[in-house]
Short mmCIF file of C-alpha atoms and ligand atoms in Angstrom, two decimals:
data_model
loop_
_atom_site.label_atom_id
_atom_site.label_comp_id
_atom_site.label_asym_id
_atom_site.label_seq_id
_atom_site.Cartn_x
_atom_site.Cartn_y
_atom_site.Cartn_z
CA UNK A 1 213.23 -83.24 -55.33
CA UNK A 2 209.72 -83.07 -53.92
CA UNK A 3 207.87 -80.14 -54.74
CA UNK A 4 206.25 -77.92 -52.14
CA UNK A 5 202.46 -78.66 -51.51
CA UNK A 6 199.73 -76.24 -49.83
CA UNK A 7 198.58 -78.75 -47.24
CA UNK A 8 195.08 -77.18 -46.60
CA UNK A 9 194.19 -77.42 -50.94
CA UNK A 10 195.32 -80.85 -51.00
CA UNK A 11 193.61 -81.73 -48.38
CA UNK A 12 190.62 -80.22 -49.55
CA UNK A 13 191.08 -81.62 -53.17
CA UNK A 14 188.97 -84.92 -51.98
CA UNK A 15 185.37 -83.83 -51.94
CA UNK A 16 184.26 -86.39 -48.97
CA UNK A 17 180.53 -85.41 -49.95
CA UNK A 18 180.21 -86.47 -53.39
CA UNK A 19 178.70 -89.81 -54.36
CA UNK A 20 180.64 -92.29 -54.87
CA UNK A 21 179.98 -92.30 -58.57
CA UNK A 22 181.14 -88.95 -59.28
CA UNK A 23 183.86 -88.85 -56.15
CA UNK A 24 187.85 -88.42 -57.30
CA UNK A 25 189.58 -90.57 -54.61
CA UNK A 26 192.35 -88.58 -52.94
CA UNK A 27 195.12 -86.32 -54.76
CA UNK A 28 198.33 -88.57 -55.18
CA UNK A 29 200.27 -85.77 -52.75
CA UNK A 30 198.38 -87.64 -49.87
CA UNK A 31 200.34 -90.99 -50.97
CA UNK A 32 203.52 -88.91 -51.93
CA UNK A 33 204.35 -86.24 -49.80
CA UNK A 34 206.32 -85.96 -46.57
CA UNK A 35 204.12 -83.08 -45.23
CA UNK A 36 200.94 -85.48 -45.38
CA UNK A 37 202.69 -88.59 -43.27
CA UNK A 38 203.61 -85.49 -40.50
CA UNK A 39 200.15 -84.38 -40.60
CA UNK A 40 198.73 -88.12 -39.73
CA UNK A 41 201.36 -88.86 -37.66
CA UNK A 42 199.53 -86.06 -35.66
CA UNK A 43 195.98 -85.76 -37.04
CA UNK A 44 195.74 -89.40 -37.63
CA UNK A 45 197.77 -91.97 -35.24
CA UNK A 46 198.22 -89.68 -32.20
CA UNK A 47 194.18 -89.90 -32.23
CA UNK A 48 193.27 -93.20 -32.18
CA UNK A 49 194.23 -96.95 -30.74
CA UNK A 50 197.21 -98.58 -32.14
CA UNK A 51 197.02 -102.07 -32.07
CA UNK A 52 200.79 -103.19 -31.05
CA UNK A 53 200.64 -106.43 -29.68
CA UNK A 54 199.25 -109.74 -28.14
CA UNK A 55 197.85 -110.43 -24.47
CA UNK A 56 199.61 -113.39 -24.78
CA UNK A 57 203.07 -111.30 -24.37
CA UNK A 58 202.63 -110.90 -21.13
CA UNK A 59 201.39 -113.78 -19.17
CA UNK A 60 204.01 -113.31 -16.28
CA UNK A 61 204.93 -110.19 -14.14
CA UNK A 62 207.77 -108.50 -16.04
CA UNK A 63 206.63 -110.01 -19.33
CA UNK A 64 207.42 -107.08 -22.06
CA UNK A 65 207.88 -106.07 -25.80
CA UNK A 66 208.77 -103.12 -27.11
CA UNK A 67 208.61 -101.76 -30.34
CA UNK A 68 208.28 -98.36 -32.43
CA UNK A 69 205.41 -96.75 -33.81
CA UNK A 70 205.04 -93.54 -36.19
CA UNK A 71 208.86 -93.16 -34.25
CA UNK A 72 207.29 -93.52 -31.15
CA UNK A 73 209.72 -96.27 -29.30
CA UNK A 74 207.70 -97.92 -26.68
CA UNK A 75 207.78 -101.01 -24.07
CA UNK A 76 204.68 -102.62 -22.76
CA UNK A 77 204.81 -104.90 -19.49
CA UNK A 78 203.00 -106.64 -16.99
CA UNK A 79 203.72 -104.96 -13.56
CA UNK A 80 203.55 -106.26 -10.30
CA UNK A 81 199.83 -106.64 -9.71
CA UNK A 82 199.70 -108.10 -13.29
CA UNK A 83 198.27 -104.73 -14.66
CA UNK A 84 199.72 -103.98 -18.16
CA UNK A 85 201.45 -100.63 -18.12
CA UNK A 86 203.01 -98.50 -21.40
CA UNK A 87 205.83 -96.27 -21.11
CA UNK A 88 207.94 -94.00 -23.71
CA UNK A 89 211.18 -96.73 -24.21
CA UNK A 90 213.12 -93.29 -23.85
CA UNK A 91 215.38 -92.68 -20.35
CA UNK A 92 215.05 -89.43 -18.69
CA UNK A 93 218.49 -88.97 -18.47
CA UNK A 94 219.62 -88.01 -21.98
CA UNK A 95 217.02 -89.95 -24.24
CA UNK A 96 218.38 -93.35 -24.78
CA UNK A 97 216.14 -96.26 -25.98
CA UNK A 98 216.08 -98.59 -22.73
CA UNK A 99 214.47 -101.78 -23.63
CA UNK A 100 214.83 -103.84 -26.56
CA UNK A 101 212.69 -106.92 -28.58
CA UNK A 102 210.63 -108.91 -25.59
CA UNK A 103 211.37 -111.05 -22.58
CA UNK A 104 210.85 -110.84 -18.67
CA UNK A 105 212.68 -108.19 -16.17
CA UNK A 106 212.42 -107.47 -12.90
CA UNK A 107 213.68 -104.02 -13.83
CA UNK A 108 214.47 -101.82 -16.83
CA UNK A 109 218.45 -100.66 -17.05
CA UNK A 110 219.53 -97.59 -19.64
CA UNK A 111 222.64 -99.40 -21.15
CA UNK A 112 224.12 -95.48 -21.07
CA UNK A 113 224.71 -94.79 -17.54
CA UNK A 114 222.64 -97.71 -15.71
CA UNK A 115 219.52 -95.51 -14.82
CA UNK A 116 217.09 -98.17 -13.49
CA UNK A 117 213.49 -98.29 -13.84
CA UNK A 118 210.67 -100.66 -12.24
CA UNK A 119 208.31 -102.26 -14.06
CA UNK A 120 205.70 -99.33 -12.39
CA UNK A 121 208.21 -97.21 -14.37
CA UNK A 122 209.72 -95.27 -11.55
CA UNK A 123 213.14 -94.29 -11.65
CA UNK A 124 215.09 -96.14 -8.49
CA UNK A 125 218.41 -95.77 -9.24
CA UNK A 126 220.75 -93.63 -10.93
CA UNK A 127 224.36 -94.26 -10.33
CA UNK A 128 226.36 -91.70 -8.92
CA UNK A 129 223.81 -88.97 -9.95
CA UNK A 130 223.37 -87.45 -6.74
CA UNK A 131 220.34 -88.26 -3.74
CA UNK A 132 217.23 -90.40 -5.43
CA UNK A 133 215.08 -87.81 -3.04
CA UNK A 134 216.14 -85.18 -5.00
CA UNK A 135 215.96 -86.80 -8.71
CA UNK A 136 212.54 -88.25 -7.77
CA UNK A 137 211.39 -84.23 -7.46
CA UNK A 138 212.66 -83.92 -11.24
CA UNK A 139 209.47 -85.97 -12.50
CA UNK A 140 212.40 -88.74 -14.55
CA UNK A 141 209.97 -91.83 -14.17
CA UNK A 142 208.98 -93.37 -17.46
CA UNK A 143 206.46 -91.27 -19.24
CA UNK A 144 203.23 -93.21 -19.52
CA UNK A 145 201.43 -94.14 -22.40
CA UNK A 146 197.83 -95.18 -22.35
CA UNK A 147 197.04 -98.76 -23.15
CA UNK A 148 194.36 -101.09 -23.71
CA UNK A 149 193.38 -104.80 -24.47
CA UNK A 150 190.37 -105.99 -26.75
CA UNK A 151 190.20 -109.35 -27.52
CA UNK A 152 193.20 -110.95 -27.08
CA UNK A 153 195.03 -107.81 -28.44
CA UNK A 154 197.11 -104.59 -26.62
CA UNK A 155 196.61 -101.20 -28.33
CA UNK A 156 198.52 -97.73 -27.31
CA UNK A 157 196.85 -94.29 -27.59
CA UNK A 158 199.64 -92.12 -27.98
CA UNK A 159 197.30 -88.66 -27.90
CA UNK A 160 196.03 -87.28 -24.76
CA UNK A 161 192.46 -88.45 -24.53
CA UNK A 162 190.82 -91.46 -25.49
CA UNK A 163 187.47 -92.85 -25.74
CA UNK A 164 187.58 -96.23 -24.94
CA UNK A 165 188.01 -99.17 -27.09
CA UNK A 166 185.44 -101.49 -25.80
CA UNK A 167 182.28 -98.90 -26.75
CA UNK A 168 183.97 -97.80 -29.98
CA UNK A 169 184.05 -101.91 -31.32
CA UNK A 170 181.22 -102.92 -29.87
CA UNK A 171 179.84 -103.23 -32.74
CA UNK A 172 182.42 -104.91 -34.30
CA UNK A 173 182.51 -107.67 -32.03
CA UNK A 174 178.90 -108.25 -32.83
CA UNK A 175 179.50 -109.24 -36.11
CA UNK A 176 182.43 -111.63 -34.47
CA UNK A 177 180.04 -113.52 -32.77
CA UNK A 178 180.17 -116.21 -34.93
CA UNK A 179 184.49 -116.31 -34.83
CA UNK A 180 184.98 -115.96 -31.25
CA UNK A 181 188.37 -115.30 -30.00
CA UNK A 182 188.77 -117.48 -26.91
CA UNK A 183 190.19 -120.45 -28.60
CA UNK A 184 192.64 -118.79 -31.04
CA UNK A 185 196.60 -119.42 -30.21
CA UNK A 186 199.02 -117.16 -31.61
CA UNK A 187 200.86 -119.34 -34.11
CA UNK A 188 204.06 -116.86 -35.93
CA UNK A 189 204.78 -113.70 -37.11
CA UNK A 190 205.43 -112.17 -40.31
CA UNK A 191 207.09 -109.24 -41.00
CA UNK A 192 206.77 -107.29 -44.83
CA UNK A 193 208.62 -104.18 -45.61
CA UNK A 194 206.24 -102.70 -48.64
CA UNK A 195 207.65 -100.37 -51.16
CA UNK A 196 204.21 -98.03 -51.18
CA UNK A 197 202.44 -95.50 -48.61
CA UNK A 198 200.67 -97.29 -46.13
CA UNK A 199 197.12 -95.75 -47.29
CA UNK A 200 198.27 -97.91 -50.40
CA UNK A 201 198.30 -101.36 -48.62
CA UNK A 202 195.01 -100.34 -47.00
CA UNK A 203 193.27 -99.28 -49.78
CA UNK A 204 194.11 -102.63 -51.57
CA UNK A 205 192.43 -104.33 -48.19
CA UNK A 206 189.26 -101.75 -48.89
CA UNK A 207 188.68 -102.07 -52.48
CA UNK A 208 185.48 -104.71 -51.54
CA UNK A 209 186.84 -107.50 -53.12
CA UNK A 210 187.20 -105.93 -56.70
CA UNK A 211 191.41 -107.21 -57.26
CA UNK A 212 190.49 -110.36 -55.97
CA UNK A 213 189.68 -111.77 -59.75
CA UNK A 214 192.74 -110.51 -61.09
CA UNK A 215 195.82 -110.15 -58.95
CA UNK A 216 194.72 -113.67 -56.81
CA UNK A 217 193.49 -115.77 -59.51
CA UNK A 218 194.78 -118.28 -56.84
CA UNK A 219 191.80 -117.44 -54.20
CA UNK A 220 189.36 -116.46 -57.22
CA UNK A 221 187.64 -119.69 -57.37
CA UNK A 222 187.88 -120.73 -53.79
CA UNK A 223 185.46 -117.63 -52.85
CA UNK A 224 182.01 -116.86 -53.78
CA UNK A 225 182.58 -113.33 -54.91
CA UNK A 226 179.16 -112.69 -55.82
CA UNK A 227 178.03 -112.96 -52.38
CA UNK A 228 180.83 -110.53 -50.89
CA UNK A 229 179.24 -107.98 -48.33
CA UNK A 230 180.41 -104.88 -46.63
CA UNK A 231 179.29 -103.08 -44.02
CA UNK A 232 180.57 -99.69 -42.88
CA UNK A 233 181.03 -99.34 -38.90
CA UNK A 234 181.62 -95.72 -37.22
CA UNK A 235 185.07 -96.34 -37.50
CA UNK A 236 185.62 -99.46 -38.95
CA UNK A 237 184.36 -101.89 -41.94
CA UNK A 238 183.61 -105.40 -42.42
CA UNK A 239 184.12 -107.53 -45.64
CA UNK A 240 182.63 -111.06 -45.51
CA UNK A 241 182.40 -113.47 -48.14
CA UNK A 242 181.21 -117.28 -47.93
CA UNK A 243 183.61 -119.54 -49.90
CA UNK A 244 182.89 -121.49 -52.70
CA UNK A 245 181.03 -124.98 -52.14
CA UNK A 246 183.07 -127.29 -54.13
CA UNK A 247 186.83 -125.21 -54.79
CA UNK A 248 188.69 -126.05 -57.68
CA UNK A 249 190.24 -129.00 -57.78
CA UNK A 250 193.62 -127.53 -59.46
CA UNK A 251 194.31 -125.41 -56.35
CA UNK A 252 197.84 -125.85 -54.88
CA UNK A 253 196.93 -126.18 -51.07
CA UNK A 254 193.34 -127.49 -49.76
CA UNK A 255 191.85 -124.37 -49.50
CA UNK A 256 188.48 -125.60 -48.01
CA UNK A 257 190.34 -126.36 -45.40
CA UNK A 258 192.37 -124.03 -44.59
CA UNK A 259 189.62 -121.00 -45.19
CA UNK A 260 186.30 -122.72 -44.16
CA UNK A 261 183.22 -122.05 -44.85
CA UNK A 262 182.83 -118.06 -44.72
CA UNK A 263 185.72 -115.30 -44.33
CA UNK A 264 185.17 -112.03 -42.65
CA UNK A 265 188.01 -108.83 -43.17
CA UNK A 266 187.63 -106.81 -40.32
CA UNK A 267 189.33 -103.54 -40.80
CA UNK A 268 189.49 -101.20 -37.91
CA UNK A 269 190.55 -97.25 -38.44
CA UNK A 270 193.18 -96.29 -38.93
CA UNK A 271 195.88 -99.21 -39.47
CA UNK A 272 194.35 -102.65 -37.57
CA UNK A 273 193.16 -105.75 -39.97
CA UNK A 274 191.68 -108.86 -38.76
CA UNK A 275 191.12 -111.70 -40.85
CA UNK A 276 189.00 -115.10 -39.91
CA UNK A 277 188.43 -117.88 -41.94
CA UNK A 278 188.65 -121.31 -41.21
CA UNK A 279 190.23 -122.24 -38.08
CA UNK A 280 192.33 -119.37 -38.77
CA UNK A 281 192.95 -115.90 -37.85
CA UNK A 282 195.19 -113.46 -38.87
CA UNK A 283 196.16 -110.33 -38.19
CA UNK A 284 197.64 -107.22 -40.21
CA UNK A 285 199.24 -103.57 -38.50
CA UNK A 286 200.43 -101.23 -41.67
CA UNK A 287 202.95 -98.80 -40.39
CA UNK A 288 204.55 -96.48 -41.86
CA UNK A 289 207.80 -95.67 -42.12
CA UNK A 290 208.65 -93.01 -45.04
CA UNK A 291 205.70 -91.39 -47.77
CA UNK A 292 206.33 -94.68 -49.94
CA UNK A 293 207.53 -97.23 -47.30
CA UNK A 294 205.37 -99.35 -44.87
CA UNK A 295 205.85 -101.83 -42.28
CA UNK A 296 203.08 -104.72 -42.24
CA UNK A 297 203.10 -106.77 -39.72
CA UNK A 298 201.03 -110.29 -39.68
CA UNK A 299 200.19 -112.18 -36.55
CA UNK A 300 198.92 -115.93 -37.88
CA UNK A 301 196.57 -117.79 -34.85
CA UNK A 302 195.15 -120.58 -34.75
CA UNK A 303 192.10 -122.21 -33.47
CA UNK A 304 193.73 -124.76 -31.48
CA UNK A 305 196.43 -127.83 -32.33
CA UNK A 306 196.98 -128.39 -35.65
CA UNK A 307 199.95 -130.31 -37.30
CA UNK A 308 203.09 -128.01 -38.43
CA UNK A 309 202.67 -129.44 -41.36
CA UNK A 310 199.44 -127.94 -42.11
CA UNK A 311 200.72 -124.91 -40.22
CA UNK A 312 203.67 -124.49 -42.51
CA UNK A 313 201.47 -125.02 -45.91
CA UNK A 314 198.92 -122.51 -44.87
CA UNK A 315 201.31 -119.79 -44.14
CA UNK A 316 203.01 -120.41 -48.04
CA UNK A 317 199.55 -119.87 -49.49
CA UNK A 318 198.90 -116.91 -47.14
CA UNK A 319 202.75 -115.89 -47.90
CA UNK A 320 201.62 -116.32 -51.97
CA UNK A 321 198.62 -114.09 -51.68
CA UNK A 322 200.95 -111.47 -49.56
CA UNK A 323 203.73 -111.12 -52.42
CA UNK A 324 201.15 -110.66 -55.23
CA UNK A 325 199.42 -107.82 -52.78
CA UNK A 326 202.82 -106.44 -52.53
CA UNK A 327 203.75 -106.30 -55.98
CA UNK A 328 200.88 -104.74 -56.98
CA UNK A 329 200.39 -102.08 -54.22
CA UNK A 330 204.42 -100.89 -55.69
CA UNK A 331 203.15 -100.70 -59.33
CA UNK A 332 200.25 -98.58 -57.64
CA UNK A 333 203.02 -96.26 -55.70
CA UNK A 334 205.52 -96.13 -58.83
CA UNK A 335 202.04 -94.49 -60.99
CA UNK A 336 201.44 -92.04 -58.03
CA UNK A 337 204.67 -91.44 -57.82
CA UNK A 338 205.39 -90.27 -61.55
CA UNK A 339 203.28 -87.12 -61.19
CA UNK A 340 201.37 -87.63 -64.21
CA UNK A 341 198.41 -88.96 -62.56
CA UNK A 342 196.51 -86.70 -60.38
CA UNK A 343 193.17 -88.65 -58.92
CA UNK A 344 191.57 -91.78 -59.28
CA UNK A 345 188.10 -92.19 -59.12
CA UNK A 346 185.81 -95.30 -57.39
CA UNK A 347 184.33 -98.34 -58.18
CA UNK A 348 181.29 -98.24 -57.06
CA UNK A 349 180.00 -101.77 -56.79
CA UNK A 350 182.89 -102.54 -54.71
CA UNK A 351 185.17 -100.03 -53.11
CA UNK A 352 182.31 -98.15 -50.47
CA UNK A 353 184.63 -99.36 -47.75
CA UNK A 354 187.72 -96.89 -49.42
CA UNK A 355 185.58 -93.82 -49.59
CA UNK A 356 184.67 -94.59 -46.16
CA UNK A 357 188.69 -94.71 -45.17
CA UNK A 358 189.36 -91.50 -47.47
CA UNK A 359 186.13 -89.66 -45.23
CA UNK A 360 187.73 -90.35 -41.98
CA UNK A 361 191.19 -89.36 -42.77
CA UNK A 362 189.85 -85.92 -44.26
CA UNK A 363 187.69 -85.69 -41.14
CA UNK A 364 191.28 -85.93 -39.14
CA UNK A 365 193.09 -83.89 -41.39
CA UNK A 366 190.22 -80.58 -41.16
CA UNK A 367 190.43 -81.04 -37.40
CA UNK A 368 194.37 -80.65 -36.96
S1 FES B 1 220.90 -91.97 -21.07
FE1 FES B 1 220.04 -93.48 -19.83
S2 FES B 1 221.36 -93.54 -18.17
FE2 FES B 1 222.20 -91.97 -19.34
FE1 FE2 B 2 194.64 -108.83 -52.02
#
């Protein structure tokens, strides 16, 4: 059974203003506890852009996907005037989830009792419920949610006020310069349930390169590790990292192709990765779904045509570096877990971009 915590001591357990030589990294209650995944569900991912999806979704009016998020079940879709709305996937009438996977409607119908819904998300029929005039002064449209593209992705703000996306990555996209978006085609998706808390996926992503040596002995040689750089945006980081000149000739797909000449791990607060390298780009969304479950989610694209074949081999070496990041981020949950260890402390050569995470969650967390 899980033992009660006192939120506001744990919380405060992580000293955000201590170098990071001396810093303990976060109490293991923050990757254990029930009470600290209800606290970001509102402190955390009710105050920020999710990422949730691809532009390329919706090309045509009607063009949706839905999904769920923190338990939030939600559809996205291109209206009428080609305007991408969000809505709660919830029908006024007694709750029911309305819309399922993606495709193309002209309307959405509750499977209950055939409530109908445009794609503006106004209720316009509800059979044998009595005069629309009079439903339509119950407020039962869709309730909205607030969404926004950046590059070619959608993100949801599921608080109340948002700043907007554009000013807050502005930066970012600066250091993209050199990896523009434009010609990148979605390719597959790739779906990992992970046996850890979803701060323990991202922490592996934030650790500056330091596991690279020993749990992907694979990519070791194929990067220049002693040139790997980070730099700390307001909220987000950036991990880049030319690759090695001449890659070892042992390796089991041909790396130089498939990762280029320089990779860049763009992490954006509190749950978005995107990875370039190569003619590739990939994308990661960590959700979570219990203390020491997560959801991560990888969209591959591609930088135009390229043969399946090459396609296919790619996504096994991508798929190889995936399991041995899972396997290791569950021996990391299993140790914080046993309730022997307590806190952690930093490397400092490498894991700046961590503390940084660690700051901005206990930032969230104090203003709750
Ligand atoms: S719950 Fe949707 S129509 Fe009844
Ligand atoms: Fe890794």
């Amino acid at each position: 059974m899980q033992q009660a915590i006192n939120l506001a001591d744990e919380i405060q357990r992580f000293q955000a203003n201590a170098s990071i030589e001396t810093a303990l990294t976060p109490p293991s209650s923050w990757y254990t506890s029930g009470a600290f995944l209800d606290l970001e569900k509102h402190a955390v991912f009710q105050n920020h852009w999710l990422f949730v999806g691809r532009q390329d979704q919706l090309r045509d009016p009607g063009d949706y996907f839905s999904g769920t998020c923190l338990g939030w079940p939600y559809v996205v879709v291109l209206d009428d005037d080609r305007a991408a709305r969000a809505y709660y996937n919830i029908c006024s009438h007694h709750g029911t989830c309305i819309a399922t996977g993606v495709g193309n409607t002209e309307r959405f119908m509750c499977p209950y009792h055939g409530w109908t819904y445009d794609r503006g998300g106004r209720l316009i029929k509800a059979p044998l419920a009595g005069a629309m005039q009079s439903l339509r002064e119950r407020h039962l449209d869709l309730k909205p949610i607030q969404v926004s593209q950046w590059g070619p992705f959608m993100a949801l703000h599921f608080g109340s006020s948002a700043a907007s996306l554009e000013t807050q990555l502005a930066p970012l996209l600066e250091t993209f310069a050199t990896h523009p978006f434009d010609k990148m085609q979605f390719v597959r998706r790739v779906e990992y349930r992970v046996d850890c808390n979803w701060k323990v996926f991202i922490d592996n992503y934030l650790d500056g390169g330091y596991h690279v040596t020993q749990v992907h002995p694979g990519l070791t040689n194929q990067l220049e590790m002693s040139s790997y750089r980070t730099t700390l945006g307001d909220r987000w980081s950036l991990q880049s990292c030319p690759t090695a000149a001449s890659p070892a000739s042992d390796a089991t797909v041909d790396f130089g192709q498939r990762v280029g000449e320089h990779a860049d791990y763009a992490w954006i607060y509190p749950n978005f990765m995107i990875n370039r390298y190569g003619p590739w780009m990939d994308t990661n969304t960590v959700l979570p779904l219990t203390a020491d479950q997560c959801l991560v989610i990888f969209d591959y694209y591609h930088a135009g045509l390229a043969e399946t074949e090459f396609l296919d081999q790619s996504l096994r070496a991508s798929d190889q570096v995936q399991q041995e990041d899972m396997q290791i981020c569950r021996r990391v949950q299993a140790g914080l877990n046993s309730g022997i260890y307590q806190q952690g402390v930093y490397a400092p050569g490498f894991e700046a971009p961590m503390l940084h995470f660690h700051k901005l969650l206990q930032a969230d967390f104090l203003m709750a």
